[in-house]
Amino acid sequence: MKHLPNVISILRMAGSVSLLFCDVKGWPFWTLYTLCGLSDMLDGWMARKFQLESKTGAVLDSVADIIFVVCCAARLLPVVEIPVWLWIWAGVIVFVKIVNQVSALVVSKRFCFPHTLANKLTGFLLFLAAPAVFWSVIPIAIVASIATFAAVQEGHLIRTRHFSAPLRK
């Protein structure tokens, strides 16, 4: 029981990589997608509920989130039409996130992934909005707005050292 949230995060990593081998228009992709997304909510809830939070768990959760987003992007982006302005906006968000991690290394000699409410909301809404990219970019633009705020807030917290030790969300 003690390591179950970490096992769930590791299974999410495996499920995320498995998405790379699924047709994005088939039920296996969307079933795995849903399971990976739900497991992200489950591991954090379980860690908090049973007081199993740990630095290792927080890092595993953040790495699993990154792998999930990258694998989904690798499968979805080639099959949807995204306007140039949205690509640029996403690139700016990624750039800010990279600058945040460089700042974290300079400020605290480690990477830092603050599990702020804005970051959690961004992840949840991105999970909900990703299937909609086949019909409209509006949901993704809304998520990009929140992600922009989350990235700026994260950078501020890192540079002012107003973040706690990374525990599982």
CSV table of C-alpha atoms in Angstrom, one decimal:
chain,number,residue,atom,x,y,z
A,1,MET,CA,0.0,0.0,0.0
A,2,LYS,CA,2.8,2.4,0.9
A,3,HIS,CA,4.1,2.6,-2.7
A,4,LEU,CA,0.8,2.2,-4.6
A,5,PRO,CA,0.6,5.9,-5.6
A,6,ASN,CA,4.1,5.6,-7.1
A,7,VAL,CA,3.1,2.3,-8.9
A,8,ILE,CA,0.1,4.1,-10.4
A,9,SER,CA,2.4,6.9,-11.6
A,10,ILE,CA,4.8,4.4,-13.2
A,11,LEU,CA,1.8,2.6,-14.8
A,12,ARG,CA,0.7,6.0,-16.2
A,13,MET,CA,4.1,6.4,-17.8
A,14,ALA,CA,3.8,2.9,-19.5
A,15,GLY,CA,0.2,3.7,-20.6
A,16,SER,CA,1.4,7.0,-22.0
A,17,VAL,CA,4.1,5.4,-24.0
A,18,SER,CA,1.6,2.8,-25.2
A,19,LEU,CA,-0.4,5.7,-26.7
A,20,LEU,CA,2.3,6.1,-29.3
A,21,PHE,CA,1.3,2.7,-30.8
A,22,CYS,CA,-2.5,3.4,-31.0
A,23,ASP,CA,-4.5,5.0,-33.8
A,24,VAL,CA,-5.8,8.3,-32.4
A,25,LYS,CA,-9.2,7.7,-34.0
A,26,GLY,CA,-9.6,4.3,-32.4
A,27,TRP,CA,-11.1,3.2,-29.0
A,28,PRO,CA,-7.8,1.8,-27.7
A,29,PHE,CA,-6.2,5.3,-27.8
A,30,TRP,CA,-9.1,7.0,-26.1
A,31,THR,CA,-9.5,4.2,-23.5
A,32,LEU,CA,-5.8,4.5,-22.6
A,33,TYR,CA,-6.0,8.2,-22.7
A,34,THR,CA,-8.9,8.2,-20.2
A,35,LEU,CA,-7.1,5.6,-17.9
A,36,CYS,CA,-3.9,7.7,-17.9
A,37,GLY,CA,-5.8,10.9,-17.1
A,38,LEU,CA,-7.9,9.2,-14.3
A,39,SER,CA,-4.7,7.6,-12.9
A,40,ASP,CA,-3.2,11.1,-12.6
A,41,MET,CA,-6.1,12.1,-10.3
A,42,LEU,CA,-6.1,8.8,-8.5
A,43,ASP,CA,-2.4,8.8,-7.5
A,44,GLY,CA,-2.5,12.3,-6.0
A,45,TRP,CA,-5.8,11.7,-4.2
A,46,MET,CA,-4.5,8.4,-2.8
A,47,ALA,CA,-1.2,9.9,-1.6
A,48,ARG,CA,-3.0,12.6,0.2
A,49,LYS,CA,-5.9,10.5,1.6
A,50,PHE,CA,-3.5,7.8,3.0
A,51,GLN,CA,-0.7,10.2,3.9
A,52,LEU,CA,1.7,8.6,1.4
A,53,GLU,CA,3.1,11.9,0.0
A,54,SER,CA,6.8,11.8,-0.8
A,55,LYS,CA,9.4,13.7,-2.8
A,56,THR,CA,9.9,10.6,-4.9
A,57,GLY,CA,6.1,10.5,-5.5
A,58,ALA,CA,6.0,14.2,-6.5
A,59,VAL,CA,8.8,13.7,-9.0
A,60,LEU,CA,7.3,10.5,-10.4
A,61,ASP,CA,4.0,12.3,-10.8
A,62,SER,CA,5.5,15.3,-12.6
A,63,VAL,CA,7.6,13.1,-14.9
A,64,ALA,CA,4.5,10.9,-15.6
A,65,ASP,CA,2.6,14.1,-16.5
A,66,ILE,CA,5.3,15.3,-18.8
A,67,ILE,CA,5.5,11.9,-20.6
A,68,PHE,CA,1.7,11.8,-20.9
A,69,VAL,CA,1.5,15.3,-22.5
A,70,VAL,CA,4.5,14.6,-24.8
A,71,CYS,CA,3.0,11.2,-26.0
A,72,CYS,CA,-0.5,12.7,-26.5
A,73,ALA,CA,1.0,15.7,-28.4
A,74,ALA,CA,3.1,13.3,-30.6
A,75,ARG,CA,0.0,11.4,-31.6
A,76,LEU,CA,-2.6,14.3,-31.8
A,77,LEU,CA,-0.7,17.2,-33.3
A,78,PRO,CA,0.1,15.5,-36.6
A,79,VAL,CA,-3.6,14.8,-37.3
A,80,VAL,CA,-5.2,18.1,-36.3
A,81,GLU,CA,-5.0,21.5,-37.8
A,82,ILE,CA,-3.7,24.1,-35.3
A,83,PRO,CA,-3.4,27.7,-36.3
A,84,VAL,CA,0.1,29.3,-36.3
A,85,TRP,CA,-0.8,31.7,-33.5
A,86,LEU,CA,-1.7,28.8,-31.2
A,87,TRP,CA,1.6,27.1,-32.0
A,88,ILE,CA,3.5,30.3,-31.1
A,89,TRP,CA,1.5,30.6,-27.9
A,90,ALA,CA,2.3,27.0,-26.9
A,91,GLY,CA,6.0,27.6,-27.8
A,92,VAL,CA,6.0,30.7,-25.5
A,93,ILE,CA,4.5,28.6,-22.6
A,94,VAL,CA,7.1,25.9,-23.1
A,95,PHE,CA,9.9,28.5,-23.2
A,96,VAL,CA,8.7,30.0,-19.9
A,97,LYS,CA,8.5,26.5,-18.3
A,98,ILE,CA,12.1,25.8,-19.4
A,99,VAL,CA,13.2,29.2,-18.1
A,100,ASN,CA,11.4,28.3,-14.8
A,101,GLN,CA,13.4,25.1,-14.5
A,102,VAL,CA,16.7,26.8,-15.2
A,103,SER,CA,15.8,29.4,-12.5
A,104,ALA,CA,15.0,26.6,-10.1
A,105,LEU,CA,18.4,25.1,-10.7
A,106,VAL,CA,20.1,28.4,-10.1
A,107,VAL,CA,17.9,29.4,-7.1
A,108,SER,CA,17.7,26.0,-5.3
A,109,LYS,CA,20.0,23.7,-7.1
A,110,ARG,CA,17.2,21.4,-8.2
A,111,PHE,CA,14.3,21.1,-10.5
A,112,CYS,CA,11.0,22.3,-9.1
A,113,PHE,CA,7.4,21.5,-10.3
A,114,PRO,CA,5.1,23.4,-8.0
A,115,HIS,CA,1.7,21.7,-7.9
A,116,THR,CA,-0.2,25.0,-7.8
A,117,LEU,CA,-3.9,25.2,-8.3
A,118,ALA,CA,-3.3,26.9,-11.7
A,119,ASN,CA,-1.0,24.0,-12.8
A,120,LYS,CA,-3.6,21.4,-11.6
A,121,LEU,CA,-6.4,23.3,-13.4
A,122,THR,CA,-4.3,23.5,-16.6
A,123,GLY,CA,-3.7,19.8,-16.5
A,124,PHE,CA,-7.3,18.9,-15.8
A,125,LEU,CA,-8.7,21.2,-18.5
A,126,LEU,CA,-6.1,20.0,-21.0
A,127,PHE,CA,-7.2,16.5,-20.3
A,128,LEU,CA,-10.8,17.4,-21.0
A,129,ALA,CA,-10.0,19.7,-24.0
A,130,ALA,CA,-7.6,17.5,-26.0
A,131,PRO,CA,-10.3,15.4,-27.6
A,132,ALA,CA,-12.0,18.6,-28.8
A,133,VAL,CA,-9.1,19.6,-31.0
A,134,PHE,CA,-10.7,17.6,-33.8
A,135,TRP,CA,-13.6,20.1,-33.8
A,136,SER,CA,-12.4,23.4,-32.4
A,137,VAL,CA,-9.3,25.1,-31.1
A,138,ILE,CA,-11.3,27.3,-28.7
A,139,PRO,CA,-11.1,24.8,-25.7
A,140,ILE,CA,-7.3,24.6,-26.2
A,141,ALA,CA,-7.0,28.4,-26.4
A,142,ILE,CA,-8.8,28.6,-23.0
A,143,VAL,CA,-6.4,26.1,-21.6
A,144,ALA,CA,-3.5,28.1,-23.0
A,145,SER,CA,-4.7,31.2,-21.2
A,146,ILE,CA,-4.7,29.3,-17.9
A,147,ALA,CA,-1.4,27.6,-18.7
A,148,THR,CA,0.1,31.0,-19.4
A,149,PHE,CA,-0.9,32.2,-15.9
A,150,ALA,CA,0.3,29.0,-14.4
A,151,ALA,CA,3.7,29.3,-16.0
A,152,VAL,CA,4.2,32.9,-14.9
A,153,GLN,CA,3.0,32.1,-11.4
A,154,GLU,CA,5.3,29.1,-11.2
A,155,GLY,CA,8.3,31.3,-12.3
A,156,HIS,CA,7.4,33.8,-9.7
A,157,LEU,CA,7.2,31.2,-6.9
A,158,ILE,CA,10.5,29.7,-8.0
A,159,ARG,CA,12.4,33.0,-8.3
A,160,THR,CA,11.0,34.3,-5.0
A,161,ARG,CA,11.6,30.9,-3.3
A,162,HIS,CA,7.9,30.8,-2.2
A,163,PHE,CA,7.4,27.1,-2.9
A,164,SER,CA,7.4,24.3,-0.5
A,165,ALA,CA,9.4,21.1,-0.8
A,166,PRO,CA,7.9,19.2,-3.7
A,167,LEU,CA,5.4,16.7,-2.4
A,168,ARG,CA,2.9,14.7,-4.5
A,169,LYS,CA,0.0,16.9,-5.5
